[in-house]
PDB file of C-alpha atoms in Angstrom:
ATOM      1  CA  MET V 781      95.101 259.987-102.633  1.00 46.00           C
ATOM      2  CA  ALA V 782      93.334 256.730-103.536  1.00 51.00           C
ATOM      3  CA  ALA V 783      95.338 254.732-101.037  1.00 53.00           C
ATOM      4  CA  GLY V 784      94.479 257.162 -98.271  1.00 58.00           C
ATOM      5  CA  ALA V 785      90.800 257.088 -99.138  1.00 57.00           C
ATOM      6  CA  ALA V 786      90.863 253.302 -99.196  1.00 59.00           C
ATOM      7  CA  VAL V 787      92.399 253.203 -95.731  1.00 59.00           C
ATOM      8  CA  ALA V 788      89.810 255.625 -94.418  1.00 59.00           C
ATOM      9  CA  ALA V 789      86.948 253.780 -96.100  1.00 55.00           C
ATOM     10  CA  GLY V 790      88.150 250.600 -94.464  1.00 57.00           C
ATOM     11  CA  LEU V 791      88.029 252.395 -91.168  1.00 57.00           C
ATOM     12  CA  VAL V 792      84.353 253.175 -91.640  1.00 49.00           C
ATOM     13  CA  VAL V 793      83.518 249.635 -92.639  1.00 42.00           C
ATOM     14  CA  THR V 794      85.321 248.347 -89.585  1.00 46.00           C
ATOM     15  CA  ALA V 795      83.685 250.794 -87.273  1.00 40.00           C
ATOM     16  CA  CYS V 796      80.227 250.124 -88.635  1.00 36.00           C
ATOM     17  CA  SER V 797      80.483 246.373 -88.854  1.00 34.00           C
ATOM     18  CA  VAL V 798      81.826 245.898 -85.360  1.00 31.00           C
ATOM     19  CA  ASP V 799      79.810 248.344 -83.323  1.00 32.00           C
ATOM     20  CA  ASN V 800      78.683 251.713 -84.519  1.00 33.00           C
ATOM     21  CA  PRO V 801      77.347 253.701 -81.574  1.00 31.00           C
ATOM     22  CA  ILE V 802      76.124 256.416 -83.875  1.00 32.00           C
ATOM     23  CA  ALA V 803      73.705 254.065 -85.569  1.00 37.00           C
ATOM     24  CA  LYS V 804      72.293 252.838 -82.249  1.00 39.00           C
ATOM     25  CA  ASP V 805      72.093 256.033 -80.282  1.00 40.00           C
ATOM     26  CA  LYS V 806      68.846 257.812 -81.081  1.00 39.00           C
ATOM     27  CA  SER V 807      68.871 260.143 -78.112  1.00 39.00           C
ATOM     28  CA  PRO V 808      69.555 263.764 -79.044  1.00 38.00           C
ATOM     29  CA  GLN V 809      70.461 264.610 -75.438  1.00 42.00           C
ATOM     30  CA  LYS V 810      73.218 262.051 -75.176  1.00 42.00           C
ATOM     31  CA  PRO V 811      76.183 262.524 -77.537  1.00 42.00           C
ATOM     32  CA  ALA V 812      77.134 259.276 -79.174  1.00 50.00           C
ATOM     33  CA  ALA V 813      80.508 257.874 -78.263  1.00 53.00           C
ATOM     34  CA  LEU V 814      82.382 257.451 -81.513  1.00 56.00           C
ATOM     35  CA  ALA V 815      84.298 254.272 -82.169  1.00 76.00           C
ATOM     36  CA  PRO V 816      87.919 255.000 -81.242  1.00 80.00           C
ATOM     37  CA  ASP V 817      89.367 255.487 -84.706  1.00 88.00           C
ATOM     38  CA  VAL V 818      86.301 257.294 -85.994  1.00 90.00           C
ATOM     39  CA  ALA V 819      86.843 259.783 -83.181  1.00 90.00           C
ATOM     40  CA  VAL V 820      90.480 260.123 -84.219  1.00 93.00           C
ATOM     41  CA  ALA V 821      89.467 260.660 -87.832  1.00 93.00           C
ATOM     42  CA  THR V 822      86.867 263.211 -86.801  1.00 91.00           C
ATOM     43  CA  SER V 823      89.446 265.165 -84.817  1.00 92.00           C
ATOM     44  CA  ALA V 824      91.930 265.078 -87.671  1.00 95.00           C
ATOM     45  CA  LEU V 825      89.353 266.202 -90.222  1.00 94.00           C
ATOM     46  CA  ALA V 826      88.157 269.042 -88.015  1.00 93.00           C
ATOM     47  CA  GLU V 827      91.689 270.333 -87.428  1.00 95.00           C
ATOM     48  CA  ILE V 828      92.563 270.152 -91.113  1.00 96.00           C
ATOM     49  CA  LYS V 829      89.389 272.005 -92.104  1.00 94.00           C
ATOM     50  CA  VAL V 830      90.108 274.764 -89.605  1.00 93.00           C
ATOM     51  CA  LEU V 831      93.614 275.202 -90.937  1.00 95.00           C
ATOM     52  CA  ARG V 832      92.513 275.141 -94.567  1.00 95.00           C
ATOM     53  CA  ALA V 833      90.081 277.914 -93.716  1.00 94.00           C
ATOM     54  CA  ALA V 834      92.941 279.851 -92.108  1.00 95.00           C
ATOM     55  CA  VAL V 835      95.077 279.457 -95.225  1.00 96.00           C
ATOM     56  CA  THR V 836      92.184 280.505 -97.451  1.00 95.00           C
ATOM     57  CA  THR V 837      91.509 283.574 -95.317  1.00 95.00           C
ATOM     58  CA  THR V 838      95.179 284.530 -95.363  1.00 95.00           C
ATOM     59  CA  VAL V 839      95.324 284.243 -99.147  1.00 96.00           C
ATOM     60  CA  SER V 840      92.205 286.401 -99.427  1.00 95.00           C
ATOM     61  CA  ARG V 841      93.769 289.038 -97.192  1.00 95.00           C
ATOM     62  CA  PHE V 842      97.151 288.898 -98.966  1.00 95.00           C
ATOM     63  CA  PRO V 843      96.579 287.795-102.597  1.00 96.00           C
ATOM     64  CA  ALA V 844     100.314 287.925-103.251  1.00 93.00           C
ATOM     65  CA  THR V 845     100.698 284.845-101.052  1.00 93.00           C
ATOM     66  CA  ARG V 846      98.494 282.740-103.331  1.00 94.00           C
ATOM     67  CA  ALA V 847     101.325 281.070-105.225  1.00 92.00           C
ATOM     68  CA  GLN V 848     103.204 280.428-102.008  1.00 93.00           C
ATOM     69  CA  LEU V 849     100.262 278.978-100.114  1.00 95.00           C
ATOM     70  CA  THR V 850      98.351 277.139-102.835  1.00 95.00           C
ATOM     71  CA  PRO V 851     100.394 273.930-102.327  1.00 95.00           C
ATOM     72  CA  LEU V 852      99.294 273.924 -98.685  1.00 96.00           C
ATOM     73  CA  LEU V 853      95.664 274.336 -99.708  1.00 96.00           C
ATOM     74  CA  GLN V 854      95.986 271.452-102.153  1.00 96.00           C
ATOM     75  CA  LEU V 855      97.635 269.338 -99.484  1.00 97.00           C
ATOM     76  CA  HIS V 856      94.874 269.987 -96.970  1.00 97.00           C
ATOM     77  CA  ARG V 857      92.209 269.260 -99.573  1.00 96.00           C
ATOM     78  CA  ALA V 858      93.854 265.941-100.403  1.00 95.00           C
ATOM     79  CA  HIS V 859      93.969 265.056 -96.719  1.00 96.00           C
ATOM     80  CA  GLU V 860      90.327 266.043 -96.221  1.00 95.00           C
ATOM     81  CA  VAL V 861      89.252 263.816 -99.097  1.00 93.00           C
ATOM     82  CA  SER V 862      91.148 260.879 -97.637  1.00 92.00           C
ATOM     83  CA  LEU V 863      89.447 261.339 -94.278  1.00 92.00           C
ATOM     84  CA  ALA V 864      85.943 262.326 -95.372  1.00 85.00           C
ATOM     85  CA  ASP V 865      84.776 258.756 -95.898  1.00 76.00           C
ATOM     86  CA  ALA V 866      85.919 257.795 -92.411  1.00 72.00           C
ATOM     87  CA  VAL V 867      83.866 260.415 -90.629  1.00 77.00           C
ATOM     88  CA  PRO V 868      80.109 259.934 -90.296  1.00 69.00           C
ATOM     89  CA  ALA V 869      78.190 262.946 -91.570  1.00 68.00           C
ATOM     90  CA  ARG V 870      76.699 263.628 -88.170  1.00 60.00           C
ATOM     91  CA  ALA V 871      80.099 263.699 -86.530  1.00 60.00           C
ATOM     92  CA  ALA V 872      81.520 265.946 -89.214  1.00 60.00           C
ATOM     93  CA  SER V 873      78.735 268.518 -89.047  1.00 59.00           C
ATOM     94  CA  GLY V 874      77.297 268.467 -85.574  1.00 53.00           C
ATOM     95  CA  ALA V 875      79.776 267.090 -83.104  1.00 51.00           C
ATOM     96  CA  SER V 876      82.026 270.095 -82.903  1.00 58.00           C
ATOM     97  CA  PRO V 877      81.153 273.748 -82.440  1.00 59.00           C
ATOM     98  CA  ALA V 878      81.351 276.106 -85.385  1.00 64.00           C
ATOM     99  CA  PRO V 879      84.957 277.225 -85.855  1.00 65.00           C
ATOM    100  CA  VAL V 880      85.914 280.682 -84.701  1.00 73.00           C
ATOM    101  CA  PRO V 881      86.667 282.897 -87.723  1.00 80.00           C
ATOM    102  CA  TYR V 882      90.392 283.132 -88.334  1.00 86.00           C
ATOM    103  CA  ALA V 883      91.810 286.572 -87.602  1.00 88.00           C
ATOM    104  CA  VAL V 884      94.566 287.382 -90.082  1.00 88.00           C
ATOM    105  CA  PRO V 885      97.282 289.671 -88.710  1.00 90.00           C
ATOM    106  CA  ARG V 886      97.604 292.990 -90.511  1.00 92.00           C
ATOM    107  CA  LYS V 887     101.224 292.529 -91.504  1.00 94.00           C
ATOM    108  CA  ARG V 888     101.970 289.957 -94.197  1.00 93.00           C
ATOM    109  CA  ASP V 889     105.110 288.608 -92.565  1.00 92.00           C
ATOM    110  CA  VAL V 890     103.352 288.188 -89.246  1.00 94.00           C
ATOM    111  CA  ALA V 891     100.411 286.529 -90.967  1.00 94.00           C
ATOM    112  CA  LEU V 892     102.675 284.047 -92.708  1.00 94.00           C
ATOM    113  CA  SER V 893     104.636 283.306 -89.556  1.00 93.00           C
ATOM    114  CA  MET V 894     101.452 282.672 -87.618  1.00 94.00           C
ATOM    115  CA  LEU V 895     100.073 280.453 -90.341  1.00 95.00           C
ATOM    116  CA  LEU V 896     103.230 278.391 -90.621  1.00 95.00           C
ATOM    117  CA  ALA V 897     103.329 277.965 -86.854  1.00 95.00           C
ATOM    118  CA  ARG V 898      99.795 276.613 -87.030  1.00 95.00           C
ATOM    119  CA  GLU V 899     100.827 274.254 -89.810  1.00 96.00           C
ATOM    120  CA  GLY V 900     103.592 272.990 -87.559  1.00 96.00           C
ATOM    121  CA  ARG V 901     101.080 272.426 -84.778  1.00 97.00           C
ATOM    122  CA  LEU V 902      98.789 270.528 -87.150  1.00 97.00           C
ATOM    123  CA  HIS V 903     101.725 268.320 -88.103  1.00 98.00           C
ATOM    124  CA  ALA V 904     102.354 267.584 -84.425  1.00 97.00           C
ATOM    125  CA  SER V 905      98.671 266.958 -83.853  1.00 97.00           C
ATOM    126  CA  LEU V 906      98.440 264.478 -86.741  1.00 98.00           C
ATOM    127  CA  ASP V 907     101.471 262.663 -85.343  1.00 97.00           C
ATOM    128  CA  ALA V 908      99.766 262.488 -81.949  1.00 97.00           C
ATOM    129  CA  LEU V 909      96.563 261.190 -83.526  1.00 97.00           C
ATOM    130  CA  ALA V 910      98.588 258.568 -85.414  1.00 97.00           C
ATOM    131  CA  LEU V 911      99.900 257.411 -82.084  1.00 96.00           C
ATOM    132  CA  ARG V 912      96.338 257.101 -80.748  1.00 95.00           C
ATOM    133  CA  ALA V 913      94.910 255.254 -83.732  1.00 95.00           C
ATOM    134  CA  GLN V 914      94.066 251.621 -83.120  1.00 93.00           C
ATOM    135  CA  SER V 915      94.239 250.632 -86.767  1.00 93.00           C
ATOM    136  CA  GLY V 916      97.811 250.380 -87.969  1.00 94.00           C
ATOM    137  CA  ASP V 917      96.898 251.332 -91.516  1.00 93.00           C
ATOM    138  CA  PHE V 918      95.053 254.389 -90.294  1.00 94.00           C
ATOM    139  CA  ALA V 919      97.996 255.340 -88.088  1.00 95.00           C
ATOM    140  CA  GLN V 920     100.202 255.131 -91.177  1.00 96.00           C
ATOM    141  CA  LEU V 921      97.818 257.386 -93.097  1.00 95.00           C
ATOM    142  CA  LEU V 922      97.802 260.030 -90.358  1.00 97.00           C
ATOM    143  CA  ALA V 923     101.570 259.915 -89.888  1.00 97.00           C
ATOM    144  CA  SER V 924     101.989 260.220 -93.634  1.00 97.00           C
ATOM    145  CA  MET V 925      99.770 263.302 -93.650  1.00 97.00           C
ATOM    146  CA  GLY V 926     101.916 264.864 -90.951  1.00 98.00           C
ATOM    147  CA  ALA V 927     105.070 264.064 -92.887  1.00 98.00           C
ATOM    148  CA  GLY V 928     103.472 265.625 -95.956  1.00 98.00           C
ATOM    149  CA  ILE V 929     102.982 268.871 -94.084  1.00 98.00           C
ATOM    150  CA  GLY V 930     106.596 268.709 -92.944  1.00 97.00           C
ATOM    151  CA  GLN V 931     107.751 268.298 -96.541  1.00 97.00           C
ATOM    152  CA  GLN V 932     105.616 271.176 -97.757  1.00 96.00           C
ATOM    153  CA  LEU V 933     106.872 273.502 -95.035  1.00 96.00           C
ATOM    154  CA  ALA V 934     110.459 272.540 -95.872  1.00 95.00           C
ATOM    155  CA  VAL V 935     110.137 273.682 -99.473  1.00 93.00           C
ATOM    156  CA  LEU V 936     107.841 276.649 -98.999  1.00 88.00           C
ATOM    157  CA  PRO V 937     109.272 279.575-100.950  1.00 73.00           C
ATOM    158  CA  PRO V 938     110.232 282.602 -98.844  1.00 65.00           C
TER     159      PRO V 938
ATOM    160  CA  MET B 502     103.732 241.596 -90.240  1.00 91.00           C
ATOM    161  CA  THR B 503     104.621 241.402 -86.551  1.00 95.00           C
ATOM    162  CA  PRO B 504     106.219 244.373 -84.788  1.00 96.00           C
ATOM    163  CA  VAL B 505     109.551 242.540 -84.648  1.00 97.00           C
ATOM    164  CA  GLN B 506     109.379 241.731 -88.350  1.00 96.00           C
ATOM    165  CA  ALA B 507     108.622 245.375 -89.106  1.00 97.00           C
ATOM    166  CA  LEU B 508     111.531 246.506 -86.939  1.00 98.00           C
ATOM    167  CA  GLN B 509     113.833 244.004 -88.657  1.00 98.00           C
ATOM    168  CA  LYS B 510     112.709 245.261 -92.065  1.00 97.00           C
ATOM    169  CA  ALA B 511     113.445 248.846 -91.032  1.00 98.00           C
ATOM    170  CA  LEU B 512     116.820 247.765 -89.663  1.00 98.00           C
ATOM    171  CA  ALA B 513     117.667 246.056 -92.944  1.00 98.00           C
ATOM    172  CA  ALA B 514     116.729 249.240 -94.793  1.00 97.00           C
ATOM    173  CA  GLU B 515     118.973 251.277 -92.513  1.00 98.00           C
ATOM    174  CA  HIS B 516     121.884 248.878 -92.989  1.00 98.00           C
ATOM    175  CA  ALA B 517     121.521 249.417 -96.727  1.00 97.00           C
ATOM    176  CA  ALA B 518     121.227 253.200 -96.319  1.00 97.00           C
ATOM    177  CA  VAL B 519     124.363 253.396 -94.173  1.00 97.00           C
ATOM    178  CA  HIS B 520     126.316 251.338 -96.692  1.00 97.00           C
ATOM    179  CA  LEU B 521     125.077 253.311 -99.686  1.00 97.00           C
ATOM    180  CA  TYR B 522     125.584 256.738 -98.120  1.00 96.00           C
ATOM    181  CA  GLY B 523     129.118 255.711 -97.230  1.00 95.00           C
ATOM    182  CA  LEU B 524     129.623 254.938-100.888  1.00 94.00           C
ATOM    183  CA  LEU B 525     127.972 258.175-102.036  1.00 95.00           C
ATOM    184  CA  GLY B 526     130.128 260.184 -99.643  1.00 92.00           C
ATOM    185  CA  GLY B 527     133.184 258.596-101.187  1.00 91.00           C
ATOM    186  CA  GLN B 528     131.978 259.563-104.643  1.00 89.00           C
ATOM    187  CA  SER B 529     131.425 263.233-103.808  1.00 89.00           C
ATOM    188  CA  SER B 530     133.883 266.021-103.198  1.00 85.00           C
ATOM    189  CA  LYS B 531     133.834 268.060-100.006  1.00 88.00           C
ATOM    190  CA  SER B 532     135.668 270.918-101.709  1.00 88.00           C
ATOM    191  CA  GLN B 533     133.816 270.935-105.050  1.00 90.00           C
ATOM    192  CA  GLN B 534     130.307 270.091-103.835  1.00 90.00           C
ATOM    193  CA  PRO B 535     130.275 271.258-100.213  1.00 93.00           C
ATOM    194  CA  VAL B 536     126.479 271.495 -99.941  1.00 94.00           C
ATOM    195  CA  LEU B 537     125.863 268.042-101.386  1.00 94.00           C
ATOM    196  CA  PHE B 538     128.699 266.580 -99.342  1.00 94.00           C
ATOM    197  CA  ALA B 539     127.271 268.055 -96.142  1.00 95.00           C
ATOM    198  CA  ARG B 540     123.811 266.666 -96.933  1.00 95.00           C
ATOM    199  CA  LEU B 541     125.224 263.236 -97.611  1.00 96.00           C
ATOM    200  CA  ASP B 542     127.273 263.353 -94.444  1.00 96.00           C
ATOM    201  CA  ASP B 543     124.263 264.452 -92.417  1.00 96.00           C
ATOM    202  CA  ALA B 544     122.102 261.711 -93.927  1.00 97.00           C
ATOM    203  CA  TYR B 545     124.810 259.133 -93.225  1.00 97.00           C
ATOM    204  CA  GLU B 546     124.953 260.141 -89.551  1.00 97.00           C
ATOM    205  CA  GLN B 547     121.168 260.094 -89.220  1.00 97.00           C
ATOM    206  CA  HIS B 548     120.941 256.641 -90.753  1.00 98.00           C
ATOM    207  CA  ARG B 549     123.709 255.349 -88.510  1.00 98.00           C
ATOM    208  CA  ALA B 550     121.817 256.626 -85.470  1.00 98.00           C
ATOM    209  CA  SER B 551     118.579 255.045 -86.674  1.00 98.00           C
ATOM    210  CA  ARG B 552     120.341 251.750 -87.414  1.00 98.00           C
ATOM    211  CA  ASP B 553     121.764 251.704 -83.896  1.00 98.00           C
ATOM    212  CA  ARG B 554     118.397 252.534 -82.354  1.00 97.00           C
ATOM    213  CA  LEU B 555     116.634 249.818 -84.335  1.00 98.00           C
ATOM    214  CA  THR B 556     119.286 247.307 -83.305  1.00 98.00           C
ATOM    215  CA  VAL B 557     118.537 248.090 -79.671  1.00 97.00           C
ATOM    216  CA  LEU B 558     114.769 247.884 -80.226  1.00 96.00           C
ATOM    217  CA  VAL B 559     115.013 244.473 -81.922  1.00 97.00           C
ATOM    218  CA  ALA B 560     117.386 243.079 -79.298  1.00 97.00           C
ATOM    219  CA  ALA B 561     115.125 244.347 -76.517  1.00 95.00           C
ATOM    220  CA  ARG B 562     112.447 242.011 -77.848  1.00 94.00           C
ATOM    221  CA  GLY B 563     114.725 239.012 -77.576  1.00 95.00           C
ATOM    222  CA  ALA B 564     115.324 238.754 -81.317  1.00 97.00           C
ATOM    223  CA  GLU B 565     118.642 238.648 -83.116  1.00 97.00           C
ATOM    224  CA  PRO B 566     119.009 241.927 -85.046  1.00 97.00           C
ATOM    225  CA  VAL B 567     119.341 241.309 -88.754  1.00 97.00           C
ATOM    226  CA  ALA B 568     122.948 241.751 -89.910  1.00 96.00           C
ATOM    227  CA  ALA B 569     124.133 243.981 -92.702  1.00 95.00           C
ATOM    228  CA  GLU B 570     124.776 242.355 -96.023  1.00 93.00           C
ATOM    229  CA  VAL B 571     128.288 242.208 -97.418  1.00 91.00           C
ATOM    230  CA  ASP B 572     127.358 244.437-100.341  1.00 91.00           C
ATOM    231  CA  TYR B 573     124.359 246.273-101.754  1.00 95.00           C
ATOM    232  CA  ASP B 574     123.311 247.091-105.280  1.00 93.00           C
ATOM    233  CA  VAL B 575     123.645 250.797-105.945  1.00 94.00           C
ATOM    234  CA  PRO B 576     120.301 251.958-107.363  1.00 94.00           C
ATOM    235  CA  GLY B 577     121.746 254.009-110.193  1.00 94.00           C
ATOM    236  CA  PRO B 578     124.940 255.549-111.524  1.00 94.00           C
ATOM    237  CA  THR B 579     127.010 257.803-109.266  1.00 94.00           C
ATOM    238  CA  SER B 580     129.370 259.565-111.661  1.00 92.00           C
ATOM    239  CA  THR B 581     127.947 263.066-111.319  1.00 94.00           C
ATOM    240  CA  PRO B 582     126.499 265.109-108.449  1.00 94.00           C
ATOM    241  CA  ALA B 583     123.057 264.889-110.074  1.00 95.00           C
ATOM    242  CA  GLN B 584     123.314 261.118-110.243  1.00 96.00           C
ATOM    243  CA  ILE B 585     124.457 260.952-106.636  1.00 96.00           C
ATOM    244  CA  GLU B 586     121.422 262.994-105.611  1.00 96.00           C
ATOM    245  CA  GLY B 587     119.245 260.663-107.653  1.00 97.00           C
ATOM    246  CA  VAL B 588     120.541 257.642-105.770  1.00 97.00           C
ATOM    247  CA  ALA B 589     120.019 259.472-102.471  1.00 97.00           C
ATOM    248  CA  ARG B 590     116.411 260.166-103.485  1.00 97.00           C
ATOM    249  CA  THR B 591     115.856 256.478-104.193  1.00 97.00           C
ATOM    250  CA  ILE B 592     117.365 255.490-100.853  1.00 97.00           C
ATOM    251  CA  GLU B 593     115.186 257.935 -98.960  1.00 97.00           C
ATOM    252  CA  ARG B 594     111.992 256.944-100.765  1.00 96.00           C
ATOM    253  CA  ARG B 595     112.659 253.335 -99.817  1.00 96.00           C
ATOM    254  CA  VAL B 596     113.406 254.223 -96.208  1.00 98.00           C
ATOM    255  CA  THR B 597     110.325 256.445 -95.956  1.00 98.00           C
ATOM    256  CA  ARG B 598     108.096 253.629 -97.210  1.00 97.00           C
ATOM    257  CA  THR B 599     109.692 251.257 -94.718  1.00 97.00           C
ATOM    258  CA  TYR B 600     109.005 253.647 -91.868  1.00 98.00           C
ATOM    259  CA  GLY B 601     105.410 254.001 -93.047  1.00 97.00           C
ATOM    260  CA  GLU B 602     105.097 250.234 -92.653  1.00 97.00           C
ATOM    261  CA  LEU B 603     106.764 250.416 -89.267  1.00 97.00           C
ATOM    262  CA  VAL B 604     104.156 252.943 -88.113  1.00 97.00           C
ATOM    263  CA  ALA B 605     101.411 250.598 -89.303  1.00 96.00           C
ATOM    264  CA  ASN B 606     102.833 247.552 -87.556  1.00 96.00           C
ATOM    265  CA  THR B 607     103.826 248.941 -84.174  1.00 97.00           C
ATOM    266  CA  ALA B 608     102.186 250.689 -81.248  1.00 96.00           C
ATOM    267  CA  GLY B 609     103.163 252.778 -78.242  1.00 96.00           C
ATOM    268  CA  ASP B 610     106.766 253.916 -77.970  1.00 95.00           C
ATOM    269  CA  ASP B 611     107.839 251.960 -81.040  1.00 96.00           C
ATOM    270  CA  ARG B 612     105.203 253.695 -83.147  1.00 97.00           C
ATOM    271  CA  ARG B 613     106.156 257.048 -81.649  1.00 97.00           C
ATOM    272  CA  TRP B 614     109.745 256.489 -82.738  1.00 97.00           C
ATOM    273  CA  ALA B 615     108.607 255.264 -86.172  1.00 98.00           C
ATOM    274  CA  ILE B 616     106.567 258.438 -86.700  1.00 98.00           C
ATOM    275  CA  THR B 617     109.601 260.565 -85.882  1.00 97.00           C
ATOM    276  CA  ALA B 618     111.736 258.497 -88.234  1.00 98.00           C
ATOM    277  CA  LEU B 619     109.113 258.802 -90.971  1.00 98.00           C
ATOM    278  CA  ASP B 620     109.098 262.585 -90.576  1.00 97.00           C
ATOM    279  CA  ALA B 621     112.899 262.686 -90.766  1.00 97.00           C
ATOM    280  CA  SER B 622     113.153 260.532 -93.872  1.00 97.00           C
ATOM    281  CA  ALA B 623     110.403 262.525 -95.588  1.00 97.00           C
ATOM    282  CA  LEU B 624     112.441 265.676 -94.967  1.00 97.00           C
ATOM    283  CA  ARG B 625     115.602 264.037 -96.274  1.00 97.00           C
ATOM    284  CA  GLU B 626     113.670 263.147 -99.428  1.00 97.00           C
ATOM    285  CA  VAL B 627     112.967 266.794-100.202  1.00 97.00           C
ATOM    286  CA  SER B 628     116.491 267.846 -99.213  1.00 96.00           C
ATOM    287  CA  PHE B 629     117.700 265.690-102.114  1.00 96.00           C
ATOM    288  CA  GLY B 630     115.110 267.094-104.516  1.00 94.00           C
ATOM    289  CA  VAL B 631     112.075 264.848-104.204  1.00 94.00           C
ATOM    290  CA  ALA B 632     108.893 266.835-104.859  1.00 95.00           C
ATOM    291  CA  PRO B 633     106.695 267.073-101.755  1.00 96.00           C
ATOM    292  CA  SER B 634     103.955 264.491-101.590  1.00 95.00           C
ATOM    293  CA  SER B 635     100.579 264.603 -99.895  1.00 95.00           C
ATOM    294  CA  PHE B 636     101.225 261.140 -98.458  1.00 96.00           C
ATOM    295  CA  PRO B 637     104.940 260.386 -98.131  1.00 96.00           C
ATOM    296  CA  GLY B 638     105.672 256.819 -97.217  1.00 92.00           C
ATOM    297  CA  LEU B 639     102.214 255.625 -98.096  1.00 89.00           C
ATOM    298  CA  ARG B 640     102.971 254.575-101.655  1.00 64.00           C
TER     299      ARG B 640
END
């Protein structure tokens, strides 16, 4: 986790030291354009948070899935921590609309299938964001996160 | 590290993987350990394909693809199925780290391919018993 956080922290330093539009833009009417990799980090963090909420909601609805899904929750938390330093507070809280509450299907098997499909989509999304990242180290971090999801899905108990 | 250097490093890692999986396949029994044998065979084929792809990518940049070495040190004993799996885990961890570096040092189509290769090697890791990691290939 420390290596990931260090990469993300470096991203913030780079973004701020070169040109941080957030710091300059004081107009509330005009959304600030995030530096390219900060925007990538913001997207990644938002998607991970949404999915962690979906996992949490599913576990609450089906407590018997807790043991099965806890590794995914831990994984998403680790990824959030590694990205948190890279995302300015304003971008993390105000740039995106409030997430729509996750609707858990009534049947456990359906709920799990839907959740795992979303995990697969998050993996694909992190890979796509890694491709967009301008910093090579940050691309490696995002691709590693995606691969981590792939590993977790591969060993998920039935 | 330049993109070509990163590609050459990944190619060198794949040369080693192909050699070592060939050796591991020879040490395992298709009849007595069919699951392990199939995994080794599958990994061998995947590494061969990656080696060939990397050779093309390096040559396309006007560089001479790094050649395989005559021999490679086997990273552990291979007398039992458990030991063979242990060596396979070591190989895959090394390859995964190399692909992480390739992601960091490439862009565009090369990075796209590196990401796919990183995903594949991370999955091979767990198929040989590596515990899932939050950040495979990062350390």
